[in-house]
PDB file of C-alpha atoms in Angstrom:
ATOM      1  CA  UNK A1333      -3.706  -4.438  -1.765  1.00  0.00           C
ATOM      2  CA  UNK A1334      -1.431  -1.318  -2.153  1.00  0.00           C
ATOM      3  CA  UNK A1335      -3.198  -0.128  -5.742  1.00  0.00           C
ATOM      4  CA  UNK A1336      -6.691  -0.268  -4.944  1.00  0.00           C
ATOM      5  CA  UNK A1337      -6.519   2.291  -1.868  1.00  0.00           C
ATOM      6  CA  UNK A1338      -3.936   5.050  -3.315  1.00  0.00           C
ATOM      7  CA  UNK A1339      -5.903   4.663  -6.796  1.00  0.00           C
ATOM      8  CA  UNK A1340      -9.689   4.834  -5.387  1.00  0.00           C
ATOM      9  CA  UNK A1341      -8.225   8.258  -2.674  1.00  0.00           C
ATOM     10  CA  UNK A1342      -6.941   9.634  -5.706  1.00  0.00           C
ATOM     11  CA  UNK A1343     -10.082   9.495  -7.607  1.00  0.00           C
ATOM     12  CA  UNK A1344     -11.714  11.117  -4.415  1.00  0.00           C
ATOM     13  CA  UNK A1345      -8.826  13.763  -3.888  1.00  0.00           C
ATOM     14  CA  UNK A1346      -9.549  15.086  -7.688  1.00  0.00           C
ATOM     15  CA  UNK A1347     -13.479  14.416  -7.509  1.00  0.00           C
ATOM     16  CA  UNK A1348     -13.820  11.670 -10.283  1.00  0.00           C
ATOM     17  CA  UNK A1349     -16.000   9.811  -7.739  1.00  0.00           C
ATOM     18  CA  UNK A1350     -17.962  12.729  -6.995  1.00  0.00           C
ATOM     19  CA  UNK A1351     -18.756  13.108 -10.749  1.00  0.00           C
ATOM     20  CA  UNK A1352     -19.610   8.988 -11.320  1.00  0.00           C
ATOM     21  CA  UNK A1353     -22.076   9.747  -8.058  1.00  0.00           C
ATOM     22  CA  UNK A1354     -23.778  12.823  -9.891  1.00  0.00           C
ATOM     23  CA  UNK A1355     -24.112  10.464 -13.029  1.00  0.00           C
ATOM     24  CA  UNK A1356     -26.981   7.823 -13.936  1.00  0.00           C
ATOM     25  CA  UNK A1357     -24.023   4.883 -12.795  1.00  0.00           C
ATOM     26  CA  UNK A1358     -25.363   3.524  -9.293  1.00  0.00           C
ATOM     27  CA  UNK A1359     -22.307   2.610  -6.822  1.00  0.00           C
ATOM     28  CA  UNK A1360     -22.415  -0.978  -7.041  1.00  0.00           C
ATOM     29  CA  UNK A1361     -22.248  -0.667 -10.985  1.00  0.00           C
ATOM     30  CA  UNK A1362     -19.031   1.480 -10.117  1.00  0.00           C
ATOM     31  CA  UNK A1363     -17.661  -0.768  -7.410  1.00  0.00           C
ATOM     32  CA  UNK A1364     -18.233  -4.154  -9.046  1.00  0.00           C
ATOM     33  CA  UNK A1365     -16.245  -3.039 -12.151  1.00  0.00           C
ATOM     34  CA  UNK A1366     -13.486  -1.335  -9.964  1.00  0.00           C
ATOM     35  CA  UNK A1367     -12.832  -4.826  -8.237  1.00  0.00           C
ATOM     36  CA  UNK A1368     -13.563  -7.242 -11.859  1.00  0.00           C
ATOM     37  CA  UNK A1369     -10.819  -4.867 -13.505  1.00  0.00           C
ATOM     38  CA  UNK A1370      -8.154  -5.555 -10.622  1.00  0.00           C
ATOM     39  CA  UNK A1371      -8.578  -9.265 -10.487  1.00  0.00           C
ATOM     40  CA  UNK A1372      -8.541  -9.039 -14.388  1.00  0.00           C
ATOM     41  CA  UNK A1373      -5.162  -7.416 -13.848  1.00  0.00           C
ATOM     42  CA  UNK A1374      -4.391  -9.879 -11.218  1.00  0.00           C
ATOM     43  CA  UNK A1375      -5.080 -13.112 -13.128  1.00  0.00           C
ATOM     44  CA  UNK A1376      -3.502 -11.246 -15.774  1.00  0.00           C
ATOM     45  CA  UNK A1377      -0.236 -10.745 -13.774  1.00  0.00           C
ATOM     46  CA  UNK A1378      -0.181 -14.184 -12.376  1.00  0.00           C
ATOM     47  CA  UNK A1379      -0.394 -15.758 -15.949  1.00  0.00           C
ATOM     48  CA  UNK A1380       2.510 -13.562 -17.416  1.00  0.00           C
ATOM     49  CA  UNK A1381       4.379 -14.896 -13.764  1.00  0.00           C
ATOM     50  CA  UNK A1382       3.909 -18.664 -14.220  1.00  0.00           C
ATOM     51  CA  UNK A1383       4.783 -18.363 -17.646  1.00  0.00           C
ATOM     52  CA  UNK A1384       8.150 -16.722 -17.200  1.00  0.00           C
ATOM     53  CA  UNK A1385       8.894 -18.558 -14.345  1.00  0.00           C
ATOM     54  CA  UNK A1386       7.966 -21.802 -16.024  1.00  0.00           C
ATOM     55  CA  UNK A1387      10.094 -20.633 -19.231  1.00  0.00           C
ATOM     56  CA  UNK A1388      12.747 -19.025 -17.632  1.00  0.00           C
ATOM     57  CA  UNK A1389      13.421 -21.476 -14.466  1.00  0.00           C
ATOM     58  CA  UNK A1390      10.942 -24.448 -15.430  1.00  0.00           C
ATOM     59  CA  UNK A1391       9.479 -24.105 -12.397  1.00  0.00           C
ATOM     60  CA  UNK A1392       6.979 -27.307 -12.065  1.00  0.00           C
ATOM     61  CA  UNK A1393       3.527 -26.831 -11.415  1.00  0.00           C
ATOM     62  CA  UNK A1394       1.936 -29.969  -9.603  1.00  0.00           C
ATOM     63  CA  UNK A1395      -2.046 -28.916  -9.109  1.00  0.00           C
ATOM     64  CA  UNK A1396      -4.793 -28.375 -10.814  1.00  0.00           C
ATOM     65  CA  UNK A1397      -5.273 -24.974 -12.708  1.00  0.00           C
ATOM     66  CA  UNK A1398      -8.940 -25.412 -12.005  1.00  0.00           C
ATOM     67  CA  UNK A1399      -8.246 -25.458  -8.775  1.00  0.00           C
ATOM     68  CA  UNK A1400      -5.859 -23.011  -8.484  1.00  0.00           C
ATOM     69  CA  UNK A1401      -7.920 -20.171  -9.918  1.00  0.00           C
ATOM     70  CA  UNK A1402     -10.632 -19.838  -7.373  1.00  0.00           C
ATOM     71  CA  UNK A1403      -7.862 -20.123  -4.759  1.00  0.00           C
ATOM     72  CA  UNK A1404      -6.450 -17.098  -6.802  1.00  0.00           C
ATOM     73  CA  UNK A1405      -9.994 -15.214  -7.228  1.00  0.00           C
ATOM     74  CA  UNK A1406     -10.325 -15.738  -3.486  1.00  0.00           C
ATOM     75  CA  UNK A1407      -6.944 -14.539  -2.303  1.00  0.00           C
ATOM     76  CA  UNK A1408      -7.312 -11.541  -4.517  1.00  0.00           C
ATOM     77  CA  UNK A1409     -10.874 -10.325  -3.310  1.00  0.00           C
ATOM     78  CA  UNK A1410      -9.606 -10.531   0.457  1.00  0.00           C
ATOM     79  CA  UNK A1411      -6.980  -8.580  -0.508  1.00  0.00           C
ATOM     80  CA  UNK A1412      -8.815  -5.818  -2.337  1.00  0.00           C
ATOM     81  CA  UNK A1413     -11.584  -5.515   0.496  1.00  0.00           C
ATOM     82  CA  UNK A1414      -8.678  -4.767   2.702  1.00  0.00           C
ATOM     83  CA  UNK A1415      -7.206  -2.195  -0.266  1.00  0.00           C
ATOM     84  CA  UNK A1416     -11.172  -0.569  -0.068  1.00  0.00           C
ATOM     85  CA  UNK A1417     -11.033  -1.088   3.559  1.00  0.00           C
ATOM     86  CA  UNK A1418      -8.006   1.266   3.779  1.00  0.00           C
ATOM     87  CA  UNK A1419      -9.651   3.776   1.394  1.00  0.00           C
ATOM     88  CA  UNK A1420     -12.417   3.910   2.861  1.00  0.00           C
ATOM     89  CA  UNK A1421     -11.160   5.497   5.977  1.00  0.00           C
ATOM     90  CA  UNK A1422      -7.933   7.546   4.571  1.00  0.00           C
ATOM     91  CA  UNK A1423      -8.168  10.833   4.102  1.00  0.00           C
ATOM     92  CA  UNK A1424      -6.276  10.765   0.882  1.00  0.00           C
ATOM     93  CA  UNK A1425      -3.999   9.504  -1.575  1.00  0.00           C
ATOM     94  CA  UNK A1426      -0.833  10.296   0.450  1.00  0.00           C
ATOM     95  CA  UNK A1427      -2.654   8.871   3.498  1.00  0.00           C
ATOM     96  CA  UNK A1428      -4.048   5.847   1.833  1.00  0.00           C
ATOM     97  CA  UNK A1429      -0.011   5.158   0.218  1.00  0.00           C
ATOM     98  CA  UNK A1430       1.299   5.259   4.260  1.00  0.00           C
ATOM     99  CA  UNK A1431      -0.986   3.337   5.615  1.00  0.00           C
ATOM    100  CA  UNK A1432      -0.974   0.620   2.819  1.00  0.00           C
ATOM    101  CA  UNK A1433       2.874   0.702   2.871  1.00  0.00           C
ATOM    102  CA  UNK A1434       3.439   0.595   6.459  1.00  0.00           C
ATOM    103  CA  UNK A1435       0.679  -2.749   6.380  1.00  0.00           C
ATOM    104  CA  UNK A1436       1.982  -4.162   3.221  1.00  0.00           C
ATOM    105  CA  UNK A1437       5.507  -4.566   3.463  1.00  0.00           C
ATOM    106  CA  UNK A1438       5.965  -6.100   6.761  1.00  0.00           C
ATOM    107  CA  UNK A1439       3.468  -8.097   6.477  1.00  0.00           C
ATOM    108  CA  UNK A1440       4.791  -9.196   2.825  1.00  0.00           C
ATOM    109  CA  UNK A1441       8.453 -10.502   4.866  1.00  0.00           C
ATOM    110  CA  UNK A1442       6.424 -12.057   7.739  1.00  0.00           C
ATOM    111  CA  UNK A1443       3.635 -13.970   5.877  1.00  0.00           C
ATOM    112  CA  UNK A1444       6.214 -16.345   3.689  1.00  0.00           C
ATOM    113  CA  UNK A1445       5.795 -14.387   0.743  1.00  0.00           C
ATOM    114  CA  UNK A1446       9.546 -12.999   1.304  1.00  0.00           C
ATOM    115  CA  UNK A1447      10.757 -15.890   2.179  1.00  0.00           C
ATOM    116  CA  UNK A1448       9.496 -19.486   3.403  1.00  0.00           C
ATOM    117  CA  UNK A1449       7.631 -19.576   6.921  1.00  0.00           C
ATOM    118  CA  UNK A1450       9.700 -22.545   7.846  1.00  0.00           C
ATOM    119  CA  UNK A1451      13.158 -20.583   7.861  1.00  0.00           C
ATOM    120  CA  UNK A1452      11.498 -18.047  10.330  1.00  0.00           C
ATOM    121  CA  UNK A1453      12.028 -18.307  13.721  1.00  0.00           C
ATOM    122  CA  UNK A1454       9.119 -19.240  15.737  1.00  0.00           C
ATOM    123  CA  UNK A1455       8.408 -16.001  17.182  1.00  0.00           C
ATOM    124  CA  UNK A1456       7.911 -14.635  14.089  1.00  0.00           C
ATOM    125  CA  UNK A1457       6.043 -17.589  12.890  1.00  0.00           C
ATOM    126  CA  UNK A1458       3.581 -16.885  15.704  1.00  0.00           C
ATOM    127  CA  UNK A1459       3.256 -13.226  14.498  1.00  0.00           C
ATOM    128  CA  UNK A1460       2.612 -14.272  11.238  1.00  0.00           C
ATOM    129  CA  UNK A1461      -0.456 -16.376  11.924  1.00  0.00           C
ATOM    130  CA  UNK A1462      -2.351 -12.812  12.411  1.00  0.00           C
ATOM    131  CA  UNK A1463      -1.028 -11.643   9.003  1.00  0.00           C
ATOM    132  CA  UNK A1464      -3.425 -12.046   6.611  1.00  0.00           C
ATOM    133  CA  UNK A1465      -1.063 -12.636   3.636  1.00  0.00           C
ATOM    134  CA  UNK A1466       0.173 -15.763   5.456  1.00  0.00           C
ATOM    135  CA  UNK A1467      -3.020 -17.254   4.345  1.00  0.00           C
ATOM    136  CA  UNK A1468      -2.818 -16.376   0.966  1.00  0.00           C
ATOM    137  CA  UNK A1469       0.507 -18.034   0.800  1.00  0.00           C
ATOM    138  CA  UNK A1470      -0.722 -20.809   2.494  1.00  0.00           C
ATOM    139  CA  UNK A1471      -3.196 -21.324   0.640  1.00  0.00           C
ATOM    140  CA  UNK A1472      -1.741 -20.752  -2.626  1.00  0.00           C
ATOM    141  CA  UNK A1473       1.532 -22.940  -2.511  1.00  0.00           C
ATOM    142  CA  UNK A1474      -0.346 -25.556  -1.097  1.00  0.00           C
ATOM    143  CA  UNK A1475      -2.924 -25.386  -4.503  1.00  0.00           C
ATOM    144  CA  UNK A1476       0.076 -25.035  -6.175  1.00  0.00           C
ATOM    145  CA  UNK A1477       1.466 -28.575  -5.140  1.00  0.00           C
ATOM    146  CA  UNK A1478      -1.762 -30.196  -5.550  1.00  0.00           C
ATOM    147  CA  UNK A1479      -3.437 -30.660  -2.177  1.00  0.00           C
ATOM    148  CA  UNK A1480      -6.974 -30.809  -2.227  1.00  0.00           C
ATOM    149  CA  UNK A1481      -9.128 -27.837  -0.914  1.00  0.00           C
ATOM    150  CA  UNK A1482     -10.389 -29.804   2.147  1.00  0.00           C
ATOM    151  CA  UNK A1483      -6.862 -29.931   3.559  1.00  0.00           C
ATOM    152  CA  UNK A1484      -7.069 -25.876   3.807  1.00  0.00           C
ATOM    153  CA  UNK A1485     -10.434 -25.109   4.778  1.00  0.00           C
ATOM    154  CA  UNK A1486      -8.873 -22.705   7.552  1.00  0.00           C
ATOM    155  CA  UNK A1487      -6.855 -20.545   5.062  1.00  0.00           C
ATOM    156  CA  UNK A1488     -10.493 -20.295   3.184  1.00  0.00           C
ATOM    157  CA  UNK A1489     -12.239 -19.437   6.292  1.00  0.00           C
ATOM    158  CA  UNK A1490      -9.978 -16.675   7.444  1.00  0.00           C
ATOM    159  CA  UNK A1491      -9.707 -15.387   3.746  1.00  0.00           C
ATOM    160  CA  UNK A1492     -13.719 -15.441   3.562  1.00  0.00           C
ATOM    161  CA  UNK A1493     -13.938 -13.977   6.867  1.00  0.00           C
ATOM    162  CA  UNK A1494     -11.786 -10.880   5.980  1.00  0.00           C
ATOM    163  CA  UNK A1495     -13.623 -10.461   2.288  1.00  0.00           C
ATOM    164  CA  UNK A1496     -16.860  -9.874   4.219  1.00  0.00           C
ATOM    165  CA  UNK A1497     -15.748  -7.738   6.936  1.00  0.00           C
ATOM    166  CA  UNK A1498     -13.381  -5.772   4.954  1.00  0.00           C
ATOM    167  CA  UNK A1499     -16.180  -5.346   2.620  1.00  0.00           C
ATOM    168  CA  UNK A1500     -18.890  -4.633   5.361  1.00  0.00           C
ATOM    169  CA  UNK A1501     -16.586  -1.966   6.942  1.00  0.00           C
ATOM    170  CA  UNK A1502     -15.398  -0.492   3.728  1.00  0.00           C
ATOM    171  CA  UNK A1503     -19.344   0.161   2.749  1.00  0.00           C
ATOM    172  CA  UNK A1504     -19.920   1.278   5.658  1.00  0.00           C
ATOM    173  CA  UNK A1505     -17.403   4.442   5.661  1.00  0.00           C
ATOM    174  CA  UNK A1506     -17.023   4.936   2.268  1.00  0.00           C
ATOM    175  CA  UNK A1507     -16.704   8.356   0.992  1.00  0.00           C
ATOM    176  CA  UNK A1508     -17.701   9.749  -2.482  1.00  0.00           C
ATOM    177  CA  UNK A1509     -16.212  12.914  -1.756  1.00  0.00           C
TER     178      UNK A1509
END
């Protein structure tokens, strides 16, 4: 969410996207491997997490790994089309850092990802039912613990829904230059 806006304004800000537009590379080449190298570095991270955590403080795992990576693929690509979403309309780097900041971290404490939803306060819990990371968390403990994906069809829903109108908005205003 926070790298794929600051990193995409600075290639704007110092014109390597106006120089991949002036090459032979079409856009979607451009944008498809932009958003496979992230979730590479996503599954990547997650991995090297659920290793140390399962080394270090034998945390238990109670799903299914194949069932837990799509939830991961999905969760990641909403997140990114938000990241483009933000770049798409910043001005710059700087800009694209604020704004992804100011987004990120409250909604990182309000979501559950801080700290469980059910030691929030209900107003908050409220709140955080707007918050698309909530979702993500949602969707991801529950994977994590082994309930089936028809028991979270709404946490796939909203996560679909924001992956195709991040992604619809982002194309839309997205700037080369």
């Amino acid at each position: 969410f926070l790298s794929v806006p600051i990193a995409l304004s600075g290639y704007r800000e110092v014109g390597v996207l106006r120089r991949y537009r002036a090459s032979a590379l079409r856009p979607i080449t451009y944008i498809i491997a932009d958003v496979l190298a992230n979730l590479c570095m996503t599954m990547l991270g997650m991995v090297i997490l659920v290793l140390v955590g399962w080394l270090l403080h034998k945390v238990r795992f109670e799903g299914s790994v194949l069932q837990l990576i799509p939830g991961v693929i999905i969760c990641g690509l909403s997140m990114f089309s938000a990241g483009y979403l933000i770049a798409s309309v910043a001005r710059g780097a700087r800009t694209a850092q604020s704004v992804g900041m100011v987004i990120f971290y409250p909604m990182m404490f309000l979501s559950g990802a801080g700290m469980p939803l059910e030691l929030l306060p209900d107003s908050i819990r409220k709140i955080s039912d707007f918050l698309p990371l909530t979702y993500v968390v949602k969707l991801l403990r529950a994977l994590w613990f082994g309930e089936p994906w028809g028991d979270h069809l709404m946490e796939t829903a909203v996560l679909g829904g924001i992956l195709i109108l991040c992604t619809a908005i982002a194309a839309r205003f997205f700037k080369w230059e």
